[in-house]
PDB file of C-alpha atoms and ligand atoms in Angstrom:
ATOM      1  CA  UNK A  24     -29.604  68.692  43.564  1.00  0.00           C
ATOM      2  CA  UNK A  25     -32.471  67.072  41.813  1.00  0.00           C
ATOM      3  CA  UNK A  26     -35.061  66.242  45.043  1.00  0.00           C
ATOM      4  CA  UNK A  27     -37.910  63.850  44.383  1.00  0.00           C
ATOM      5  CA  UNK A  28     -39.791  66.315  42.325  1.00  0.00           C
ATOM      6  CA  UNK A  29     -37.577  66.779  39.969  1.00  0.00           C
ATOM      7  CA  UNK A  30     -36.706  63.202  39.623  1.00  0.00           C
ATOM      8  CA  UNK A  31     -40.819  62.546  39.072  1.00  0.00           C
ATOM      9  CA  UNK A  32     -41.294  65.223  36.644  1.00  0.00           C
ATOM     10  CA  UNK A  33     -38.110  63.709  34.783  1.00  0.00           C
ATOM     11  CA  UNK A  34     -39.362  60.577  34.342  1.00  0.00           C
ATOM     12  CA  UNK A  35     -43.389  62.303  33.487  1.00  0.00           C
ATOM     13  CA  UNK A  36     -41.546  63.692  30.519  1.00  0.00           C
ATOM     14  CA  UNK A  37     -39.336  60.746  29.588  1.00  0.00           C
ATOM     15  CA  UNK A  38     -41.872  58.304  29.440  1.00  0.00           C
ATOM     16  CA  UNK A  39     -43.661  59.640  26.013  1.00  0.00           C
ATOM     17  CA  UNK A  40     -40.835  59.507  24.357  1.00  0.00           C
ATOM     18  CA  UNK A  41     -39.213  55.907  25.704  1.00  0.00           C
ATOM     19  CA  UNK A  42     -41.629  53.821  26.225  1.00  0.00           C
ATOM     20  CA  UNK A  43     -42.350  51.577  23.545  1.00  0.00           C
ATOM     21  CA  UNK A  44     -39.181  52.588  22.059  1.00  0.00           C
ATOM     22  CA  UNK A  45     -36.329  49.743  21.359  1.00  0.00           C
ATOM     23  CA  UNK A  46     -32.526  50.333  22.463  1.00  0.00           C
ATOM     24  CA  UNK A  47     -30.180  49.906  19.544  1.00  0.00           C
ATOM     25  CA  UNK A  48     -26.990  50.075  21.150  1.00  0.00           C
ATOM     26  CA  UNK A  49     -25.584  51.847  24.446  1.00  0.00           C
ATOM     27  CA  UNK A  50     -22.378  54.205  23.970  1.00  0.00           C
ATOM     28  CA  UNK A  51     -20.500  54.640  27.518  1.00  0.00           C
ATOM     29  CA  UNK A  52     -17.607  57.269  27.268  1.00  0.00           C
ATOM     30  CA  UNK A  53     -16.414  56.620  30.731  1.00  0.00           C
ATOM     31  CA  UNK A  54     -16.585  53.167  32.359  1.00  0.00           C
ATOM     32  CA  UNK A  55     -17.794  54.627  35.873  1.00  0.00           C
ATOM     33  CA  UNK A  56     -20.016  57.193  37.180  1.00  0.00           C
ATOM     34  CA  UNK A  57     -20.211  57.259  41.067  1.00  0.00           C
ATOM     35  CA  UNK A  58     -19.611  53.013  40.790  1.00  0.00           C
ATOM     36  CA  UNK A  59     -18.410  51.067  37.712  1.00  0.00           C
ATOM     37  CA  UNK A  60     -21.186  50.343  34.963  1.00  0.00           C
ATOM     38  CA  UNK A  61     -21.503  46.921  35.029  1.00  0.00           C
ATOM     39  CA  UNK A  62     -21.404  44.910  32.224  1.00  0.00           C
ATOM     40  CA  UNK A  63     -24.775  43.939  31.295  1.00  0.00           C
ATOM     41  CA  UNK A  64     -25.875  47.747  30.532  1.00  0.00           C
ATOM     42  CA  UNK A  65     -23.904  47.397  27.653  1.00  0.00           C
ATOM     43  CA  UNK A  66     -23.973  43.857  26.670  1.00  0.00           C
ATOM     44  CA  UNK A  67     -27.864  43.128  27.148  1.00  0.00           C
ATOM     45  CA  UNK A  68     -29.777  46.399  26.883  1.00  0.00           C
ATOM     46  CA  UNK A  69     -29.029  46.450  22.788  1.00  0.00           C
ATOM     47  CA  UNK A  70     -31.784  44.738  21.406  1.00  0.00           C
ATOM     48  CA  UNK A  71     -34.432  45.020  23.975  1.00  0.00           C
ATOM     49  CA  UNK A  72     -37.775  47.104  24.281  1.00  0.00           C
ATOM     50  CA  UNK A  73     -38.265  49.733  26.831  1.00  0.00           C
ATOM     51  CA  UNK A  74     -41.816  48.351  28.195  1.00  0.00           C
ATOM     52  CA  UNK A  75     -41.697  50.946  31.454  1.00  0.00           C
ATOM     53  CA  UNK A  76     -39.955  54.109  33.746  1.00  0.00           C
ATOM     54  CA  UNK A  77     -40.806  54.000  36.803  1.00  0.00           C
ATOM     55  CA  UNK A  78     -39.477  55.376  40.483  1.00  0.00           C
ATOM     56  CA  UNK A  79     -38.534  54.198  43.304  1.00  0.00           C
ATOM     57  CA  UNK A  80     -37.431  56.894  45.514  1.00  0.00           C
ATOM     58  CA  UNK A  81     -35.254  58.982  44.004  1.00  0.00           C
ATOM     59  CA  UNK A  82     -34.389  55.973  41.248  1.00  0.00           C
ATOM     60  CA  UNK A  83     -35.574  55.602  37.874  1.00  0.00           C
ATOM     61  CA  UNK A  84     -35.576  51.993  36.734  1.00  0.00           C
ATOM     62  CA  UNK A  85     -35.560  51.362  32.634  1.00  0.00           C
ATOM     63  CA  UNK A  86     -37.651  48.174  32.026  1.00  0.00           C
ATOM     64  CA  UNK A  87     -36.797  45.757  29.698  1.00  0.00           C
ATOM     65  CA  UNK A  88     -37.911  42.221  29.574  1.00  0.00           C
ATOM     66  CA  UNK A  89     -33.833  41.327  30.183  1.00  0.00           C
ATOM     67  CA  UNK A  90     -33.460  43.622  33.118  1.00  0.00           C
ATOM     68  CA  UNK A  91     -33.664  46.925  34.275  1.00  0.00           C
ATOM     69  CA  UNK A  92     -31.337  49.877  34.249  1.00  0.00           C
ATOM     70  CA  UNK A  93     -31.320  51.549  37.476  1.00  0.00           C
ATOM     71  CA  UNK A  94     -30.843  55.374  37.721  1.00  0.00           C
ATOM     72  CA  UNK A  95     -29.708  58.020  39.827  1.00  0.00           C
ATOM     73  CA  UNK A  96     -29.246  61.773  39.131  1.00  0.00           C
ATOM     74  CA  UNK A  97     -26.586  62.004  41.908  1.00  0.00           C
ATOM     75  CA  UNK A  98     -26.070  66.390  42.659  1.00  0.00           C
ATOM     76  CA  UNK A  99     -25.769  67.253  39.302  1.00  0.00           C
ATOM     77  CA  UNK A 100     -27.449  64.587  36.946  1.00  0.00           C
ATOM     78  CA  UNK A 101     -29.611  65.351  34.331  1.00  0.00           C
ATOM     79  CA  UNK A 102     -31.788  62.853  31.318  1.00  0.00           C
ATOM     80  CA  UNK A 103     -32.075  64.459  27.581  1.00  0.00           C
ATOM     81  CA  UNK A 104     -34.111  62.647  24.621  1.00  0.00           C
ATOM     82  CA  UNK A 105     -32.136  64.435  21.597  1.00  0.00           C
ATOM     83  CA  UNK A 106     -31.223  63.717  18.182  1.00  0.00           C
ATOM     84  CA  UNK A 107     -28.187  61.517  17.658  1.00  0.00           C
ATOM     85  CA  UNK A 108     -26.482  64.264  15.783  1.00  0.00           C
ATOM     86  CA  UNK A 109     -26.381  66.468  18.612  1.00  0.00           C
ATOM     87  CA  UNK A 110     -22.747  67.510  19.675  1.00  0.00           C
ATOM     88  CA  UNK A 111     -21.216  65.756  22.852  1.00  0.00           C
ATOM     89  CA  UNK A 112     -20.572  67.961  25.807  1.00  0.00           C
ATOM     90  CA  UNK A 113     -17.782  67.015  28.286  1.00  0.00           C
ATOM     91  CA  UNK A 114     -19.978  65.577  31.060  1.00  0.00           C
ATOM     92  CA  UNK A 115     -22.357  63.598  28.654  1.00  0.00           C
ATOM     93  CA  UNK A 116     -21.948  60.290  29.746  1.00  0.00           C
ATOM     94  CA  UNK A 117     -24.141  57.765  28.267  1.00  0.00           C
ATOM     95  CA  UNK A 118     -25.826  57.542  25.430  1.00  0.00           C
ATOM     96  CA  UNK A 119     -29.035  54.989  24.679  1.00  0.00           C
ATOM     97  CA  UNK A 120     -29.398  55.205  20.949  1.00  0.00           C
ATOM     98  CA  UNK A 121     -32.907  54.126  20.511  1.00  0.00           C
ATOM     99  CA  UNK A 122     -34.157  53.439  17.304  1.00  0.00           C
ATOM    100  CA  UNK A 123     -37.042  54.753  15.624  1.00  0.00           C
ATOM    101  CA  UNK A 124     -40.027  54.068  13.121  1.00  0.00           C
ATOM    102  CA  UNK A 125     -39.227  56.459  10.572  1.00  0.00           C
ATOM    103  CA  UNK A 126     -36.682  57.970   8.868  1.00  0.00           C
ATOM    104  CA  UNK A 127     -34.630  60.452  11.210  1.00  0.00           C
ATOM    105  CA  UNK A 128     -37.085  59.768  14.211  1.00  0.00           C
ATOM    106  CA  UNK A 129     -33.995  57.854  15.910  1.00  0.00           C
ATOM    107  CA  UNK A 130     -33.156  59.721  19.539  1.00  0.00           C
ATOM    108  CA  UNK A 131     -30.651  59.115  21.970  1.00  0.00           C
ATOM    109  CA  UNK A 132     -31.402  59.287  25.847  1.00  0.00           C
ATOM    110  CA  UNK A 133     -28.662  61.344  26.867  1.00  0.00           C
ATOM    111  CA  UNK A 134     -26.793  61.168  30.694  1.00  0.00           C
ATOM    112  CA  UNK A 135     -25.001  64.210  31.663  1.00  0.00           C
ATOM    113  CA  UNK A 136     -23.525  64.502  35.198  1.00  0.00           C
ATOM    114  CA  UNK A 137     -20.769  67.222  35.895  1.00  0.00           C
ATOM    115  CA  UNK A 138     -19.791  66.096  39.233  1.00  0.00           C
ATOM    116  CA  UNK A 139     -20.806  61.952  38.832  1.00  0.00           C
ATOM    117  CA  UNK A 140     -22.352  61.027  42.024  1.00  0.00           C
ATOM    118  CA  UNK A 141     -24.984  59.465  39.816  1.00  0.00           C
ATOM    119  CA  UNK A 142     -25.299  55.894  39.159  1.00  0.00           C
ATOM    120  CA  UNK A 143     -26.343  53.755  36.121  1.00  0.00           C
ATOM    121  CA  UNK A 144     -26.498  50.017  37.703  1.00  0.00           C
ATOM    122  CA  UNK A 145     -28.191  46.936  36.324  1.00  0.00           C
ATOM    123  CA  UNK A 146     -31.376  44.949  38.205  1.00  0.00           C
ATOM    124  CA  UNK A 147     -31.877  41.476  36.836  1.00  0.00           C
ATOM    125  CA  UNK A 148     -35.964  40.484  35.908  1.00  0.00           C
ATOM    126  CA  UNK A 149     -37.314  39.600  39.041  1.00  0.00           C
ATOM    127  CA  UNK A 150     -34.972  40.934  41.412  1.00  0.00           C
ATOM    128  CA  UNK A 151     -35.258  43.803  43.249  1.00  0.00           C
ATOM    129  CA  UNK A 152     -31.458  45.881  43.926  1.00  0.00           C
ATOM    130  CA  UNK A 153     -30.004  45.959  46.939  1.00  0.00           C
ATOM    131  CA  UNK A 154     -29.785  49.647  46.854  1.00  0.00           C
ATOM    132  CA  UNK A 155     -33.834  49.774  47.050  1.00  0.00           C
ATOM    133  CA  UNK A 156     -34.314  46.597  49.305  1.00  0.00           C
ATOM    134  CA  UNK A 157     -34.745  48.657  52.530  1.00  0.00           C
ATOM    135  CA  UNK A 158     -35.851  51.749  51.651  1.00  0.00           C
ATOM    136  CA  UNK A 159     -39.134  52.872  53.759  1.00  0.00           C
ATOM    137  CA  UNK A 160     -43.138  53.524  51.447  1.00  0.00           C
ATOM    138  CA  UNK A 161     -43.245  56.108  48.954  1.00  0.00           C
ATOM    139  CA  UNK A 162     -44.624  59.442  50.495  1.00  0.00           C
ATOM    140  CA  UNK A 163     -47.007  60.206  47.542  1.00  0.00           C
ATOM    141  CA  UNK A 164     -49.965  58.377  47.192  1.00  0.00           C
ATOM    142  CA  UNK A 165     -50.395  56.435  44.184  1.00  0.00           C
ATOM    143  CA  UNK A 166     -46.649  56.284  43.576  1.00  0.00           C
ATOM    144  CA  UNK A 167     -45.261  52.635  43.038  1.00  0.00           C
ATOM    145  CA  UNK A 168     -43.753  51.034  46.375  1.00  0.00           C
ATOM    146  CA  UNK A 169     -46.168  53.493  48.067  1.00  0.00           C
ATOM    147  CA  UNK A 170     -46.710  50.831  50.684  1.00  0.00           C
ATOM    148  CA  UNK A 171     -44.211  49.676  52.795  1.00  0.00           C
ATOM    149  CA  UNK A 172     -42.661  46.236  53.156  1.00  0.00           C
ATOM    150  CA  UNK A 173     -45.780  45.344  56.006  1.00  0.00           C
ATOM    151  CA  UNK A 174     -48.302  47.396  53.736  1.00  0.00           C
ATOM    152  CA  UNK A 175     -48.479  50.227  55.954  1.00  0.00           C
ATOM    153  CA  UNK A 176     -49.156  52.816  53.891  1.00  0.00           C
ATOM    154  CA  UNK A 177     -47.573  56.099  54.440  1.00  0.00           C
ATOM    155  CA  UNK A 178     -49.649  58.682  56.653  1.00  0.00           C
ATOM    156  CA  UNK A 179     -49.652  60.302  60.366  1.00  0.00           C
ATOM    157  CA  UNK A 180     -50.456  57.246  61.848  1.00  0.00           C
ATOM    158  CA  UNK A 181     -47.503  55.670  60.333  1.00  0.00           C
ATOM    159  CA  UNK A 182     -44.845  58.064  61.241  1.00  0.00           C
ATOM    160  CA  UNK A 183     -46.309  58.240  64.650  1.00  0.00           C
ATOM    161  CA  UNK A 184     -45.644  54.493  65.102  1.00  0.00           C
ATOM    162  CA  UNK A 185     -42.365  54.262  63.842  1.00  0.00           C
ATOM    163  CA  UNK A 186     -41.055  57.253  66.086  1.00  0.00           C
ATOM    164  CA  UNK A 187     -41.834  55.984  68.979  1.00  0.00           C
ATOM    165  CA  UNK A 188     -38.910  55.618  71.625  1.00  0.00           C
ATOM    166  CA  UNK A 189     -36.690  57.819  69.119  1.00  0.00           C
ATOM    167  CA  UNK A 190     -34.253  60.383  70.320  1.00  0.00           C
ATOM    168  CA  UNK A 191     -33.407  61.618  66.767  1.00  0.00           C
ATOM    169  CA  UNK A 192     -34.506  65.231  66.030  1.00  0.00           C
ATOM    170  CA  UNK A 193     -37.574  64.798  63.951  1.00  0.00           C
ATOM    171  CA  UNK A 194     -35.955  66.750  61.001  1.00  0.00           C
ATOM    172  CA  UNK A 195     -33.346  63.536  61.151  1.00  0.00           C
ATOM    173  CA  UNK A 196     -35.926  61.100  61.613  1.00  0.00           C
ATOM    174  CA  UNK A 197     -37.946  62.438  58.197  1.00  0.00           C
ATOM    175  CA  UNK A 198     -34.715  62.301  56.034  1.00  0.00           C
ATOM    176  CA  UNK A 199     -34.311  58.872  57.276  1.00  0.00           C
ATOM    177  CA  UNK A 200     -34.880  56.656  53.949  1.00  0.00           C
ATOM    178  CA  UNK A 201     -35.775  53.607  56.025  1.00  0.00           C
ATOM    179  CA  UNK A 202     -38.492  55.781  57.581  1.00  0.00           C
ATOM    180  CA  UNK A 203     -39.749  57.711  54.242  1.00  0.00           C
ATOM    181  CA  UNK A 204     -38.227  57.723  50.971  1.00  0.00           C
ATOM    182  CA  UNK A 205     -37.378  61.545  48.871  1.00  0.00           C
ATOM    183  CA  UNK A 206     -38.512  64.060  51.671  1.00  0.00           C
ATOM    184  CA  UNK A 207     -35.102  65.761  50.879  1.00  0.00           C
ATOM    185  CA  UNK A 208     -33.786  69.285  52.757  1.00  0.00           C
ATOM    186  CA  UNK A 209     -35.843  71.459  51.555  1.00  0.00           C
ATOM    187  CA  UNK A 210     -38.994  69.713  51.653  1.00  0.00           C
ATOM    188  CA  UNK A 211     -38.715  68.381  55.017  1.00  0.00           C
ATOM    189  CA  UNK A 212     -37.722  72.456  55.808  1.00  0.00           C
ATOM    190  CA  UNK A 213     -40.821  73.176  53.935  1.00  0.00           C
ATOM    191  CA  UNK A 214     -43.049  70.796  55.545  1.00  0.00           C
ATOM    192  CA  UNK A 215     -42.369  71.274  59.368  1.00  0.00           C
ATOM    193  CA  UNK A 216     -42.381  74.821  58.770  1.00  0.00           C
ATOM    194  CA  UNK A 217     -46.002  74.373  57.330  1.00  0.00           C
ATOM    195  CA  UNK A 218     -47.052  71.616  60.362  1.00  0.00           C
ATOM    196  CA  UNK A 219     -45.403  73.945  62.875  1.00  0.00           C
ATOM    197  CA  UNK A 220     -42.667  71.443  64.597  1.00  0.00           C
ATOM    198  CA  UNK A 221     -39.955  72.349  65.283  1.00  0.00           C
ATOM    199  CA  UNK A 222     -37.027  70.303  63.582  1.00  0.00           C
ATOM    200  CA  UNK A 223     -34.779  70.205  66.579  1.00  0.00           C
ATOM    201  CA  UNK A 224     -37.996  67.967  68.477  1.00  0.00           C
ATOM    202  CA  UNK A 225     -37.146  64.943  69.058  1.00  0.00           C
ATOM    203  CA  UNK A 226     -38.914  62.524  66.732  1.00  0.00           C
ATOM    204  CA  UNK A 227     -40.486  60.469  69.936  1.00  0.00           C
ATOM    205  CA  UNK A 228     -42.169  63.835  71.117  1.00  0.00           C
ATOM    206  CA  UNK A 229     -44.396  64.795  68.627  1.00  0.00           C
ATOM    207  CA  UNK A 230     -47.833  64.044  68.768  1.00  0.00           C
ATOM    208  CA  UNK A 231     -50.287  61.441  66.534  1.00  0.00           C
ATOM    209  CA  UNK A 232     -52.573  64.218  65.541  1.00  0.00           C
ATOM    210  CA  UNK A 233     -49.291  66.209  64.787  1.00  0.00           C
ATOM    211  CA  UNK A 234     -47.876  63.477  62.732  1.00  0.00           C
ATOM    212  CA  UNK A 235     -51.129  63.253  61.094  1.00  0.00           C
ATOM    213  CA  UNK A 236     -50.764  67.103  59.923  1.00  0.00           C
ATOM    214  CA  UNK A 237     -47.122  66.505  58.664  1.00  0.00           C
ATOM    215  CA  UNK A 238     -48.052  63.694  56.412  1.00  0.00           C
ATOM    216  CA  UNK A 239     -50.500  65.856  54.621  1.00  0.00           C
ATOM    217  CA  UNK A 240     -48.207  68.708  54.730  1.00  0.00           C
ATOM    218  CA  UNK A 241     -45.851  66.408  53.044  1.00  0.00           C
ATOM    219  CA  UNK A 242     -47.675  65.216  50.468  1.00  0.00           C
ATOM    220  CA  UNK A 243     -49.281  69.060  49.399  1.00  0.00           C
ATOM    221  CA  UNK A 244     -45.561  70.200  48.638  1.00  0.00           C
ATOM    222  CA  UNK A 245     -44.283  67.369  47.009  1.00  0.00           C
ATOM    223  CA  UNK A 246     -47.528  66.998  44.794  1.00  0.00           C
ATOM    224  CA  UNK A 247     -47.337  70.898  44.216  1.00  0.00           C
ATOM    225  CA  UNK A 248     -43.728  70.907  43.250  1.00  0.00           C
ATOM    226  CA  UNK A 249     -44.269  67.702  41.204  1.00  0.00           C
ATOM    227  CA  UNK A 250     -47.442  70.402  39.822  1.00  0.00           C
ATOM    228  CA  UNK A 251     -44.985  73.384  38.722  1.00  0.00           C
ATOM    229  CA  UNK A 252     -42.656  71.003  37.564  1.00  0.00           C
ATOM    230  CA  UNK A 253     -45.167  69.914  34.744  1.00  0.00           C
ATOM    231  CA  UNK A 254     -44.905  73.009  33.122  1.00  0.00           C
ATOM    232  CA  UNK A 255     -41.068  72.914  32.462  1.00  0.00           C
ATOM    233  CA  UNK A 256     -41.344  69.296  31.106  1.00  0.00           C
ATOM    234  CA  UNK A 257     -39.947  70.676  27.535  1.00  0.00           C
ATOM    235  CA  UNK A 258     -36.294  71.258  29.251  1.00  0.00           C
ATOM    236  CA  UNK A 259     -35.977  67.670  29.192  1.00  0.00           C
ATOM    237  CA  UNK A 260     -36.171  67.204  25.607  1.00  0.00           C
ATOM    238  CA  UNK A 261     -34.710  70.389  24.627  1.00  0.00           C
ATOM    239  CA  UNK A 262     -30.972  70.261  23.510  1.00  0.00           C
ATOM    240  CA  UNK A 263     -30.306  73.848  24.952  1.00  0.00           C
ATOM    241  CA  UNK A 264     -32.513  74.045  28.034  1.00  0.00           C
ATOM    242  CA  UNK A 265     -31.226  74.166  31.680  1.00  0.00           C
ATOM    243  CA  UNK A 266     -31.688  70.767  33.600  1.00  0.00           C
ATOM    244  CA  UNK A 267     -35.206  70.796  34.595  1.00  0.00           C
ATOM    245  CA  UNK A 268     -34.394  72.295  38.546  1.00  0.00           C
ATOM    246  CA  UNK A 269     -37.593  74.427  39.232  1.00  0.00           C
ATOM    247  CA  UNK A 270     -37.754  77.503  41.339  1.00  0.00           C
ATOM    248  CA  UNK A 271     -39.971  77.278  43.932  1.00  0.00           C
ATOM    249  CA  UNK A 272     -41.629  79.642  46.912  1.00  0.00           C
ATOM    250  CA  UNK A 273     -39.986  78.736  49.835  1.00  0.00           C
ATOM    251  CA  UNK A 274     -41.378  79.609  53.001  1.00  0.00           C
ATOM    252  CA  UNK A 275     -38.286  78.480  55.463  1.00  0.00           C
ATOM    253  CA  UNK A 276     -35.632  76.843  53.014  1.00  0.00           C
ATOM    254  CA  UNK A 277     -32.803  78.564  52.370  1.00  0.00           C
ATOM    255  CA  UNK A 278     -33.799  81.592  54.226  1.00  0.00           C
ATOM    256  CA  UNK A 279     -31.982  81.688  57.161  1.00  0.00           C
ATOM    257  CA  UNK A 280     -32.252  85.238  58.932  1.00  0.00           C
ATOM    258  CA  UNK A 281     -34.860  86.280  57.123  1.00  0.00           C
ATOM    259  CA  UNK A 282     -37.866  87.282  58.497  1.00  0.00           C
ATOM    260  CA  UNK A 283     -40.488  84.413  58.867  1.00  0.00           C
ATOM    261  CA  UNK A 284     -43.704  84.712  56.402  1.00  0.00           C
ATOM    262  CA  UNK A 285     -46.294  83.719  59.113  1.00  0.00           C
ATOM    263  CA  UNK A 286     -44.753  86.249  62.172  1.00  0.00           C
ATOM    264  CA  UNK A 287     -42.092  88.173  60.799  1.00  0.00           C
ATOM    265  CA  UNK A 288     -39.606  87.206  63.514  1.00  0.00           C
ATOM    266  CA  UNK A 289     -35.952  86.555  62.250  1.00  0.00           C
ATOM    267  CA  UNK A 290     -36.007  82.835  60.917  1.00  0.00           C
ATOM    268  CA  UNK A 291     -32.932  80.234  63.029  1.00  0.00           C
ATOM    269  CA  UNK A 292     -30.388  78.799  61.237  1.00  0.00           C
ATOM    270  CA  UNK A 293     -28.491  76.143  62.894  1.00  0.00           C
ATOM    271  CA  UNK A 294     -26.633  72.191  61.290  1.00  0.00           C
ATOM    272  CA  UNK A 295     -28.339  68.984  61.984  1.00  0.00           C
ATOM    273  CA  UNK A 296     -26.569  66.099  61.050  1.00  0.00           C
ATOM    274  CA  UNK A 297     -24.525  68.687  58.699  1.00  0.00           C
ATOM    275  CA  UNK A 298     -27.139  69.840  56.966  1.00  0.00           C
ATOM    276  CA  UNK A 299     -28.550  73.701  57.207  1.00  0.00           C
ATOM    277  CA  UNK A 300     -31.483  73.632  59.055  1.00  0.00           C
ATOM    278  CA  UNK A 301     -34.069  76.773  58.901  1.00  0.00           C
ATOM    279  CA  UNK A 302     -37.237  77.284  61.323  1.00  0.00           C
ATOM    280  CA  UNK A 303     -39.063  79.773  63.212  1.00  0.00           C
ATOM    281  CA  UNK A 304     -38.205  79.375  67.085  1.00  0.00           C
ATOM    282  CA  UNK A 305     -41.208  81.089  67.492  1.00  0.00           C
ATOM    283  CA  UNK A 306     -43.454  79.576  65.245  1.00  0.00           C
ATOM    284  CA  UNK A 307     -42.415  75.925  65.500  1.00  0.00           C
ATOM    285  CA  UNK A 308     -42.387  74.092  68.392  1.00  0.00           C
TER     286      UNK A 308
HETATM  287 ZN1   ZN B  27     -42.731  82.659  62.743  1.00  0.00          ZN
END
């Protein structure tokens, strides 16, 4: 599933090649992908100038001066800039024709999702979508909406306020959108592994200077993934390459059983809140 690092390093190597660009017309082969498309994609995109693509979380928003299109990969998602002659595969989607300056420059912006938990909604100029009206700051730095609502920006100090009097196991508590947006499973397995909590604590027990080591444990992988990510940034515009999922070292993700990097000891496995959940019992505590 495409986590926040993927989704950045999507739209890294999208913008080049939209930005600027002007829609000529919008080709939907199926009239829903996880909801229905609604109207305006089709009827006021054509016509209109891409001026931006940004994120908000683990959305990409297409700006226009008549609106925005609104974007999520979903589990299987994926965004191609290809020629228009390119053959249509089962689970391509959408199309964005754009047009171009010169002779055969014209590209289409390509949405292919297998399994269709992705979206493709519409935000009107001005307005901001109800599926990004509560979401909590942006953990990177820099990142648009990386202040919340109250401009609290997000660090240790932040976390450790809005944890207080929670029961929630802090592994819950980090995957909570309200609370921080695109800390997905693995990175929030990465991160506590790194900060040495354990993700069964409950969120209202860990410490301000341990919050405080989180956060920047937080943003190191993200900005590091978002790093190694950079140098697959050709998948995206290559008709033949895999979607642009990129391995990773994983220290606790995924690895279950195995022995832990830092002691050796047998890593735990256990669900929280149906999700597998991987730490060192001995340690994070
Ligand atoms: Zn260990």
């Amino acid at each position: 599933m495409p986590e926040l690092p993927e989704v950045e390093t999507t739209r890294r190597g999208l913008a080049p090649h939209l930005v600027g660009r002007t829609i000529e017309s919008v080709l939907l082969r199926r009239p829903d992908l996880r909801w229905p498309i609604p109207p305006e994609i089709a009827e006021r995109l054509p016509g209109q100038r891409i001026t931006a693509i940004r994120r908000r979380a683990k959305y990409l928003l297409l700006d226009t001066d008549a609106g925005s299109a609104l974007l999520h990969l979903g589990m299987s998602g994926s965004l191609r800039v290809l020629p228009p002659s390119t053959p249509v595969g089962a689970h391509d989607h959408v199309d964005l024709v754009l047009a171009g300056k010169a002779r055969g420059s014209a590209r289409v912006l390509r949405f292919n999702d297998p399994r269709r938990f992705g979206c493709l909604l519409w935000q009107p100029p001005g307005e901001t979508h109800a599926l990004l009206r509560d979401l909590g700051p942006e953990p990177l730095p820099g990142d648009p909406g990386g202040t919340a609502f109250d401009g609290t920006a997000f660090d240790g100090n932040y976390l450790f306020a809005r944890s207080r009097g929670r029961s929630a196991p802090v592994k819950a508590f980090l995957m909570d959108q309200r609370i921080v947006v695109g800390v997905g499973n693995i990175y929030v397995a990465e991160a506590l592994f790194a900060a040495g909590i354990s993700p069964l604590r409950p969120a209202g027990r860990v410490s301000r200077e341990r919050y405080v080591r989180l956060a920047a444990e937080i943003v190191r992988i993200l900005t590091h993934a978002i790093d190694r990510g950079g140098t697959t940034l050709r998948d995206f515009i290559s008709p033949d390459g895999a979607p642009g999922y990129f391995e990773q070292e994983l220290a606790a993700y995924g690895r279950g059983g195995a022995p832990c990097p830092r002691c050796g000891r047998a890593l735990k496995q256990a669900a929280i809140g149906q999700r597998a959940t991987v730490w060192c019992g001995h340690c994070q505590r």
